[in-house]
PDB file of C-alpha atoms in Angstrom:
ATOM      1  CA  ASP A   1     -96.413 -80.296-226.811  1.00 54.00           C
ATOM      2  CA  THR A   2     -97.350 -78.631-223.532  1.00 74.00           C
ATOM      3  CA  GLY A   3    -100.363 -76.680-224.775  1.00 92.00           C
ATOM      4  CA  VAL A   4    -104.071 -77.319-224.312  1.00 95.00           C
ATOM      5  CA  SER A   5    -105.129 -80.386-226.256  1.00 96.00           C
ATOM      6  CA  GLN A   6    -108.645 -81.107-227.516  1.00 97.00           C
ATOM      7  CA  ASP A   7    -110.007 -84.258-229.047  1.00 97.00           C
ATOM      8  CA  PRO A   8    -111.474 -84.768-231.565  1.00 97.00           C
ATOM      9  CA  ARG A   9    -110.676 -81.805-233.811  1.00 96.00           C
ATOM     10  CA  HIS A  10    -113.776 -82.408-235.893  1.00 96.00           C
ATOM     11  CA  LYS A  11    -117.019 -84.257-235.231  1.00 97.00           C
ATOM     12  CA  ILE A  12    -119.953 -84.777-237.552  1.00 98.00           C
ATOM     13  CA  THR A  13    -123.009 -86.297-235.960  1.00 98.00           C
ATOM     14  CA  LYS A  14    -126.638 -86.870-236.761  1.00 97.00           C
ATOM     15  CA  ARG A  15    -129.285 -84.890-234.959  1.00 97.00           C
ATOM     16  CA  GLY A  16    -130.372 -86.658-231.804  1.00 97.00           C
ATOM     17  CA  GLN A  17    -127.071 -88.416-231.184  1.00 98.00           C
ATOM     18  CA  ASN A  18    -124.887 -87.837-228.133  1.00 98.00           C
ATOM     19  CA  VAL A  19    -121.340 -86.539-228.464  1.00 98.00           C
ATOM     20  CA  THR A  20    -118.477 -86.193-226.009  1.00 98.00           C
ATOM     21  CA  PHE A  21    -115.404 -83.992-226.305  1.00 98.00           C
ATOM     22  CA  ARG A  22    -112.219 -84.192-224.288  1.00 98.00           C
ATOM     23  CA  CYS A  23    -109.860 -81.456-223.152  1.00 98.00           C
ATOM     24  CA  ASP A  24    -106.421 -81.906-221.623  1.00 97.00           C
ATOM     25  CA  PRO A  25    -105.246 -78.632-220.062  1.00 96.00           C
ATOM     26  CA  ILE A  26    -101.699 -77.433-219.515  1.00 93.00           C
ATOM     27  CA  SER A  27    -100.516 -79.730-216.752  1.00 90.00           C
ATOM     28  CA  GLU A  28     -99.968 -77.246-213.918  1.00 87.00           C
ATOM     29  CA  HIS A  29    -103.129 -75.241-214.637  1.00 90.00           C
ATOM     30  CA  ASN A  30    -105.871 -75.577-212.043  1.00 90.00           C
ATOM     31  CA  ARG A  31    -108.591 -73.725-213.967  1.00 92.00           C
ATOM     32  CA  LEU A  32    -110.322 -75.125-217.020  1.00 95.00           C
ATOM     33  CA  TYR A  33    -112.936 -73.398-219.173  1.00 95.00           C
ATOM     34  CA  TRP A  34    -115.296 -74.370-221.961  1.00 97.00           C
ATOM     35  CA  TYR A  35    -116.409 -71.863-224.570  1.00 96.00           C
ATOM     36  CA  ARG A  36    -118.480 -72.109-227.716  1.00 96.00           C
ATOM     37  CA  GLN A  37    -117.912 -70.067-230.850  1.00 95.00           C
ATOM     38  CA  THR A  38    -120.247 -69.710-233.798  1.00 93.00           C
ATOM     39  CA  LEU A  39    -119.547 -68.005-237.114  1.00 89.00           C
ATOM     40  CA  GLY A  40    -119.046 -64.266-236.825  1.00 89.00           C
ATOM     41  CA  GLN A  41    -119.142 -64.283-233.038  1.00 92.00           C
ATOM     42  CA  GLY A  42    -116.564 -64.258-230.320  1.00 94.00           C
ATOM     43  CA  PRO A  43    -116.238 -67.222-227.969  1.00 95.00           C
ATOM     44  CA  GLU A  44    -119.114 -67.506-225.500  1.00 95.00           C
ATOM     45  CA  PHE A  45    -118.521 -68.809-221.996  1.00 94.00           C
ATOM     46  CA  LEU A  46    -120.135 -72.132-221.097  1.00 95.00           C
ATOM     47  CA  THR A  47    -118.601 -73.266-217.813  1.00 95.00           C
ATOM     48  CA  TYR A  48    -115.423 -73.390-215.781  1.00 92.00           C
ATOM     49  CA  PHE A  49    -113.735 -75.585-213.201  1.00 93.00           C
ATOM     50  CA  GLN A  50    -111.236 -74.920-210.506  1.00 91.00           C
ATOM     51  CA  ASN A  51    -109.574 -78.266-209.942  1.00 91.00           C
ATOM     52  CA  GLU A  52    -112.503 -80.730-209.970  1.00 91.00           C
ATOM     53  CA  ALA A  53    -115.155 -78.254-208.795  1.00 92.00           C
ATOM     54  CA  GLN A  54    -117.477 -76.744-211.398  1.00 91.00           C
ATOM     55  CA  LEU A  55    -117.763 -73.162-210.155  1.00 89.00           C
ATOM     56  CA  GLU A  56    -119.784 -71.362-212.796  1.00 88.00           C
ATOM     57  CA  LYS A  57    -122.184 -72.338-215.557  1.00 90.00           C
ATOM     58  CA  SER A  58    -123.674 -70.147-218.237  1.00 90.00           C
ATOM     59  CA  ARG A  59    -127.382 -70.240-218.941  1.00 87.00           C
ATOM     60  CA  LEU A  60    -126.243 -71.273-222.435  1.00 80.00           C
ATOM     61  CA  LEU A  61    -125.466 -74.643-220.874  1.00 83.00           C
ATOM     62  CA  SER A  62    -128.845 -76.291-221.200  1.00 86.00           C
ATOM     63  CA  ASP A  63    -129.839 -79.559-219.540  1.00 91.00           C
ATOM     64  CA  ARG A  64    -128.519 -81.401-222.581  1.00 95.00           C
ATOM     65  CA  PHE A  65    -124.997 -80.236-221.816  1.00 95.00           C
ATOM     66  CA  SER A  66    -122.854 -81.633-219.035  1.00 95.00           C
ATOM     67  CA  ALA A  67    -119.209 -81.108-218.206  1.00 96.00           C
ATOM     68  CA  GLU A  68    -116.969 -82.968-215.824  1.00 95.00           C
ATOM     69  CA  ARG A  69    -113.439 -82.755-214.558  1.00 95.00           C
ATOM     70  CA  PRO A  70    -113.318 -85.788-212.305  1.00 89.00           C
ATOM     71  CA  LYS A  71    -109.741 -85.696-211.068  1.00 86.00           C
ATOM     72  CA  GLY A  72    -108.966 -82.060-211.632  1.00 84.00           C
ATOM     73  CA  SER A  73    -106.982 -82.827-214.753  1.00 90.00           C
ATOM     74  CA  PHE A  74    -108.719 -83.513-218.100  1.00 96.00           C
ATOM     75  CA  SER A  75    -112.321 -82.534-218.713  1.00 97.00           C
ATOM     76  CA  THR A  76    -115.153 -83.846-220.864  1.00 97.00           C
ATOM     77  CA  LEU A  77    -118.084 -81.970-222.368  1.00 97.00           C
ATOM     78  CA  GLU A  78    -121.073 -84.087-223.358  1.00 97.00           C
ATOM     79  CA  ILE A  79    -123.989 -82.950-225.463  1.00 97.00           C
ATOM     80  CA  GLN A  80    -127.025 -85.221-225.416  1.00 97.00           C
ATOM     81  CA  ARG A  81    -129.670 -85.335-228.134  1.00 97.00           C
ATOM     82  CA  THR A  82    -127.754 -82.962-230.362  1.00 97.00           C
ATOM     83  CA  GLU A  83    -129.607 -80.314-232.337  1.00 96.00           C
ATOM     84  CA  GLN A  84    -128.534 -78.433-235.453  1.00 95.00           C
ATOM     85  CA  GLY A  85    -128.145 -75.304-233.346  1.00 95.00           C
ATOM     86  CA  ASP A  86    -125.373 -77.053-231.421  1.00 96.00           C
ATOM     87  CA  SER A  87    -123.134 -76.841-234.485  1.00 97.00           C
ATOM     88  CA  ALA A  88    -120.202 -74.678-233.418  1.00 96.00           C
ATOM     89  CA  MET A  89    -116.560 -74.674-232.444  1.00 96.00           C
ATOM     90  CA  TYR A  90    -116.146 -75.844-228.864  1.00 97.00           C
ATOM     91  CA  LEU A  91    -113.074 -74.343-227.246  1.00 97.00           C
ATOM     92  CA  CYS A  92    -111.323 -75.399-224.081  1.00 97.00           C
ATOM     93  CA  ALA A  93    -108.936 -73.142-222.201  1.00 95.00           C
ATOM     94  CA  SER A  94    -106.883 -73.414-219.035  1.00 94.00           C
ATOM     95  CA  SER A  95    -105.175 -71.024-216.677  1.00 90.00           C
ATOM     96  CA  LEU A  96    -103.210 -70.979-213.468  1.00 86.00           C
ATOM     97  CA  ALA A  97    -104.952 -69.104-210.676  1.00 74.00           C
ATOM     98  CA  ARG A  98    -102.372 -67.083-208.795  1.00 67.00           C
ATOM     99  CA  GLY A  99    -104.461 -64.488-207.034  1.00 60.00           C
ATOM    100  CA  GLY A 100    -104.255 -61.835-209.665  1.00 58.00           C
ATOM    101  CA  ASP A 101    -104.090 -61.288-213.367  1.00 61.00           C
ATOM    102  CA  THR A 102    -103.999 -64.499-215.284  1.00 71.00           C
ATOM    103  CA  GLU A 103    -104.481 -65.293-218.935  1.00 84.00           C
ATOM    104  CA  ALA A 104    -106.301 -68.298-220.316  1.00 88.00           C
ATOM    105  CA  PHE A 105    -104.642 -70.423-222.985  1.00 92.00           C
ATOM    106  CA  PHE A 106    -106.894 -72.011-225.562  1.00 95.00           C
ATOM    107  CA  GLY A 107    -106.781 -75.319-227.368  1.00 96.00           C
ATOM    108  CA  GLN A 108    -107.413 -75.643-231.086  1.00 95.00           C
ATOM    109  CA  GLY A 109    -111.058 -76.486-230.555  1.00 96.00           C
ATOM    110  CA  THR A 110    -113.467 -79.211-231.602  1.00 97.00           C
ATOM    111  CA  ARG A 111    -115.645 -78.303-234.558  1.00 96.00           C
ATOM    112  CA  LEU A 112    -119.060 -79.951-234.224  1.00 97.00           C
ATOM    113  CA  THR A 113    -121.393 -80.285-237.173  1.00 97.00           C
ATOM    114  CA  VAL A 114    -124.863 -81.636-236.529  1.00 97.00           C
ATOM    115  CA  VAL A 115    -126.611 -82.854-239.685  1.00 96.00           C
TER     116      VAL A 115
ATOM    117  CA  ASP B   1    -126.659 -57.487-224.687  1.00 72.00           C
ATOM    118  CA  GLN B   2    -123.077 -57.109-225.893  1.00 85.00           C
ATOM    119  CA  GLN B   3    -120.940 -56.104-222.923  1.00 94.00           C
ATOM    120  CA  VAL B   4    -117.790 -56.033-225.053  1.00 97.00           C
ATOM    121  CA  LYS B   5    -118.029 -54.396-228.452  1.00 96.00           C
ATOM    122  CA  GLN B   6    -115.633 -54.327-231.354  1.00 97.00           C
ATOM    123  CA  ASN B   7    -117.365 -52.039-233.785  1.00 92.00           C
ATOM    124  CA  SER B   8    -114.998 -52.508-236.707  1.00 95.00           C
ATOM    125  CA  PRO B   9    -115.462 -55.926-238.308  1.00 95.00           C
ATOM    126  CA  SER B  10    -112.360 -55.439-240.427  1.00 97.00           C
ATOM    127  CA  LEU B  11    -109.242 -53.313-240.774  1.00 97.00           C
ATOM    128  CA  SER B  12    -106.685 -53.168-243.550  1.00 98.00           C
ATOM    129  CA  VAL B  13    -103.228 -51.608-243.162  1.00 98.00           C
ATOM    130  CA  GLN B  14     -99.957 -51.529-245.044  1.00 98.00           C
ATOM    131  CA  GLU B  15     -96.968 -53.474-243.837  1.00 97.00           C
ATOM    132  CA  GLY B  16     -94.789 -51.339-241.575  1.00 97.00           C
ATOM    133  CA  ARG B  17     -97.592 -49.008-240.558  1.00 97.00           C
ATOM    134  CA  ILE B  18     -99.482 -48.931-237.276  1.00 98.00           C
ATOM    135  CA  SER B  19    -102.577 -51.064-236.712  1.00 98.00           C
ATOM    136  CA  ILE B  20    -105.044 -49.773-234.134  1.00 98.00           C
ATOM    137  CA  LEU B  21    -107.828 -52.076-233.016  1.00 98.00           C
ATOM    138  CA  ASN B  22    -110.524 -50.687-230.772  1.00 98.00           C
ATOM    139  CA  CYS B  23    -112.782 -52.172-228.130  1.00 98.00           C
ATOM    140  CA  ASP B  24    -115.522 -50.694-225.954  1.00 98.00           C
ATOM    141  CA  TYR B  25    -117.160 -52.216-222.916  1.00 97.00           C
ATOM    142  CA  THR B  26    -120.264 -51.414-220.926  1.00 96.00           C
ATOM    143  CA  ASN B  27    -119.743 -53.267-217.636  1.00 93.00           C
ATOM    144  CA  SER B  28    -117.867 -51.016-215.204  1.00 92.00           C
ATOM    145  CA  MET B  29    -117.114 -54.060-213.044  1.00 91.00           C
ATOM    146  CA  PHE B  30    -114.658 -55.437-215.591  1.00 93.00           C
ATOM    147  CA  ASP B  31    -111.165 -55.153-214.163  1.00 91.00           C
ATOM    148  CA  TYR B  32    -109.008 -57.238-216.479  1.00 92.00           C
ATOM    149  CA  PHE B  33    -108.763 -57.041-220.230  1.00 94.00           C
ATOM    150  CA  LEU B  34    -107.076 -59.246-222.784  1.00 95.00           C
ATOM    151  CA  TRP B  35    -106.440 -59.391-226.506  1.00 97.00           C
ATOM    152  CA  TYR B  36    -106.373 -62.659-228.405  1.00 96.00           C
ATOM    153  CA  LYS B  37    -105.407 -63.377-231.986  1.00 97.00           C
ATOM    154  CA  LYS B  38    -107.094 -66.138-233.954  1.00 95.00           C
ATOM    155  CA  TYR B  39    -106.117 -67.788-237.202  1.00 92.00           C
ATOM    156  CA  PRO B  40    -108.674 -69.851-239.142  1.00 87.00           C
ATOM    157  CA  ALA B  41    -109.280 -73.346-237.753  1.00 81.00           C
ATOM    158  CA  GLU B  42    -107.212 -72.638-234.650  1.00 87.00           C
ATOM    159  CA  GLY B  43    -108.029 -71.617-231.113  1.00 91.00           C
ATOM    160  CA  PRO B  44    -107.421 -68.054-229.918  1.00 94.00           C
ATOM    161  CA  THR B  45    -103.832 -67.220-228.955  1.00 94.00           C
ATOM    162  CA  PHE B  46    -103.186 -64.884-226.050  1.00 93.00           C
ATOM    163  CA  LEU B  47    -101.431 -61.661-227.030  1.00 95.00           C
ATOM    164  CA  ILE B  48    -101.417 -59.148-224.213  1.00 95.00           C
ATOM    165  CA  SER B  49    -103.445 -58.140-221.178  1.00 94.00           C
ATOM    166  CA  ILE B  50    -103.959 -55.162-218.924  1.00 95.00           C
ATOM    167  CA  SER B  51    -105.320 -54.722-215.431  1.00 92.00           C
ATOM    168  CA  SER B  52    -107.696 -51.886-214.648  1.00 93.00           C
ATOM    169  CA  ILE B  53    -105.101 -50.348-212.318  1.00 93.00           C
ATOM    170  CA  LYS B  54    -102.942 -49.564-215.343  1.00 95.00           C
ATOM    171  CA  ASP B  55    -103.530 -47.473-218.435  1.00 96.00           C
ATOM    172  CA  LYS B  56    -100.859 -48.962-220.658  1.00 97.00           C
ATOM    173  CA  ASN B  57     -99.073 -52.243-221.134  1.00 97.00           C
ATOM    174  CA  GLU B  58     -96.428 -52.925-223.735  1.00 97.00           C
ATOM    175  CA  ASP B  59     -94.950 -56.157-225.075  1.00 96.00           C
ATOM    176  CA  GLY B  60     -92.686 -55.824-228.069  1.00 97.00           C
ATOM    177  CA  ARG B  61     -94.675 -54.578-231.044  1.00 97.00           C
ATOM    178  CA  PHE B  62     -97.950 -54.772-229.110  1.00 98.00           C
ATOM    179  CA  THR B  63     -99.267 -52.074-226.779  1.00 98.00           C
ATOM    180  CA  VAL B  64    -102.641 -52.018-225.100  1.00 98.00           C
ATOM    181  CA  PHE B  65    -104.135 -48.763-223.823  1.00 98.00           C
ATOM    182  CA  LEU B  66    -106.990 -48.592-221.343  1.00 98.00           C
ATOM    183  CA  ASN B  67    -109.225 -45.560-220.808  1.00 97.00           C
ATOM    184  CA  LYS B  68    -111.460 -46.505-217.906  1.00 96.00           C
ATOM    185  CA  SER B  69    -113.491 -43.309-217.917  1.00 96.00           C
ATOM    186  CA  ALA B  70    -114.418 -43.908-221.548  1.00 97.00           C
ATOM    187  CA  LYS B  71    -114.676 -47.685-221.062  1.00 97.00           C
ATOM    188  CA  HIS B  72    -112.424 -48.070-224.061  1.00 98.00           C
ATOM    189  CA  LEU B  73    -109.294 -49.995-224.848  1.00 97.00           C
ATOM    190  CA  SER B  74    -107.167 -50.257-227.918  1.00 98.00           C
ATOM    191  CA  LEU B  75    -104.437 -52.502-229.240  1.00 98.00           C
ATOM    192  CA  HIS B  76    -101.600 -50.921-231.201  1.00 98.00           C
ATOM    193  CA  ILE B  77     -99.360 -53.030-233.397  1.00 98.00           C
ATOM    194  CA  VAL B  78     -96.204 -51.267-234.592  1.00 97.00           C
ATOM    195  CA  PRO B  79     -94.852 -52.044-237.106  1.00 97.00           C
ATOM    196  CA  SER B  80     -97.529 -54.224-238.646  1.00 98.00           C
ATOM    197  CA  GLN B  81     -96.382 -57.367-240.434  1.00 97.00           C
ATOM    198  CA  PRO B  82     -98.229 -59.626-242.911  1.00 96.00           C
ATOM    199  CA  GLY B  83     -98.104 -62.431-240.316  1.00 95.00           C
ATOM    200  CA  ASP B  84    -100.264 -60.274-238.055  1.00 97.00           C
ATOM    201  CA  SER B  85    -103.198 -60.843-240.416  1.00 97.00           C
ATOM    202  CA  ALA B  86    -105.799 -62.615-238.274  1.00 97.00           C
ATOM    203  CA  VAL B  87    -108.983 -61.989-236.305  1.00 97.00           C
ATOM    204  CA  TYR B  88    -108.351 -60.096-233.068  1.00 98.00           C
ATOM    205  CA  PHE B  89    -110.670 -60.526-230.104  1.00 97.00           C
ATOM    206  CA  CYS B  90    -110.955 -58.227-227.145  1.00 97.00           C
ATOM    207  CA  ALA B  91    -112.020 -59.914-223.891  1.00 95.00           C
ATOM    208  CA  ALA B  92    -112.831 -58.736-220.386  1.00 94.00           C
ATOM    209  CA  SER B  93    -113.412 -60.279-216.990  1.00 91.00           C
ATOM    210  CA  GLN B  94    -114.251 -59.423-213.388  1.00 87.00           C
ATOM    211  CA  MET B  95    -111.274 -60.929-211.600  1.00 75.00           C
ATOM    212  CA  GLN B  96    -112.010 -59.187-208.309  1.00 70.00           C
ATOM    213  CA  GLY B  97    -115.687 -59.934-208.616  1.00 64.00           C
ATOM    214  CA  GLY B  98    -115.042 -63.653-208.463  1.00 65.00           C
ATOM    215  CA  SER B  99    -116.227 -64.397-211.979  1.00 67.00           C
ATOM    216  CA  GLU B 100    -113.503 -66.034-213.971  1.00 74.00           C
ATOM    217  CA  LYS B 101    -115.249 -66.067-217.299  1.00 87.00           C
ATOM    218  CA  LEU B 102    -114.004 -64.022-220.219  1.00 91.00           C
ATOM    219  CA  VAL B 103    -116.542 -61.975-222.161  1.00 93.00           C
ATOM    220  CA  PHE B 104    -115.453 -61.581-225.761  1.00 96.00           C
ATOM    221  CA  GLY B 105    -116.208 -59.095-228.486  1.00 97.00           C
ATOM    222  CA  LYS B 106    -117.124 -60.279-231.976  1.00 96.00           C
ATOM    223  CA  GLY B 107    -113.633 -59.695-233.293  1.00 97.00           C
ATOM    224  CA  THR B 108    -111.907 -57.501-235.864  1.00 98.00           C
ATOM    225  CA  LYS B 109    -110.306 -59.059-238.924  1.00 97.00           C
ATOM    226  CA  LEU B 110    -106.940 -57.418-239.548  1.00 98.00           C
ATOM    227  CA  THR B 111    -105.332 -57.649-242.947  1.00 98.00           C
ATOM    228  CA  VAL B 112    -101.765 -56.422-243.306  1.00 97.00           C
ATOM    229  CA  ASN B 113    -100.857 -55.905-246.941  1.00 96.00           C
ATOM    230  CA  PRO B 114     -97.253 -56.367-248.117  1.00 93.00           C
TER     231      PRO B 114
END
C-alpha cells in the first residue's frame, strides 16, 4: 500500500489525557499536512510541513497541540490535556511540491473521542 | 467566515443523469481549486483540480468549470453512477501566495439512485 497511512484509526481517551497520532506520508512526498474534521464540516487546516520544517500553523492549533516531522518522513500530532471539544477526525495528507499545481492525498484519518 | 461555500447540503439524482455540484468562494486570491470525494469513515479522495488560469478541466466522467468573475466553480458528473454516492468537498488554496493550506467547504452529499 503506497498511500498515506495513519495510526491509530480510532482512539478513545479520557479528558485530561495526552494522545499522539502518527502519519506516514506517500514516500516521495515532501509536504505533509494535518487537518481536523468535525461532524457536518469540511476539513479544517491545522498545520503543514515541507520536509522537516513546520511552515504554517493555524490559530486552531492551540498550545496543547504540537506536531513534529523530525526527519522529513513520518509526522506525529500530540494533543495534551485533551478536552471534549477535541473530539474529531484528524486527517493527514501529503503532496509533492513541484512548483505548480499539486493535489494533496489524504489518509483514512484517526477518529478521536474524548470522554 | 466561510471562504468556500457549498450551499447545497445534499443532492439526489437518477443513475445515468448529470450531477452538478456547486461551490462559491469569497477570497479572490485563491488560484487553485480541487474537488474531493469522501465515503463514511474514510479520508477524502482527490477527484479533479483546476488552476485559475483555466476555465475547464475534464477527466473522464468528471468536469470542473471555473468562473473567476463570479467566484464560482462547479463539478459535473456525467453519467452519474450509484458508486458516486458520497460527500463531495470543494477546496481552494493560494498556491502563488505561498500558503499551501486547503480551505474546504462543508460538503454536498450526493445520492445517485439506481
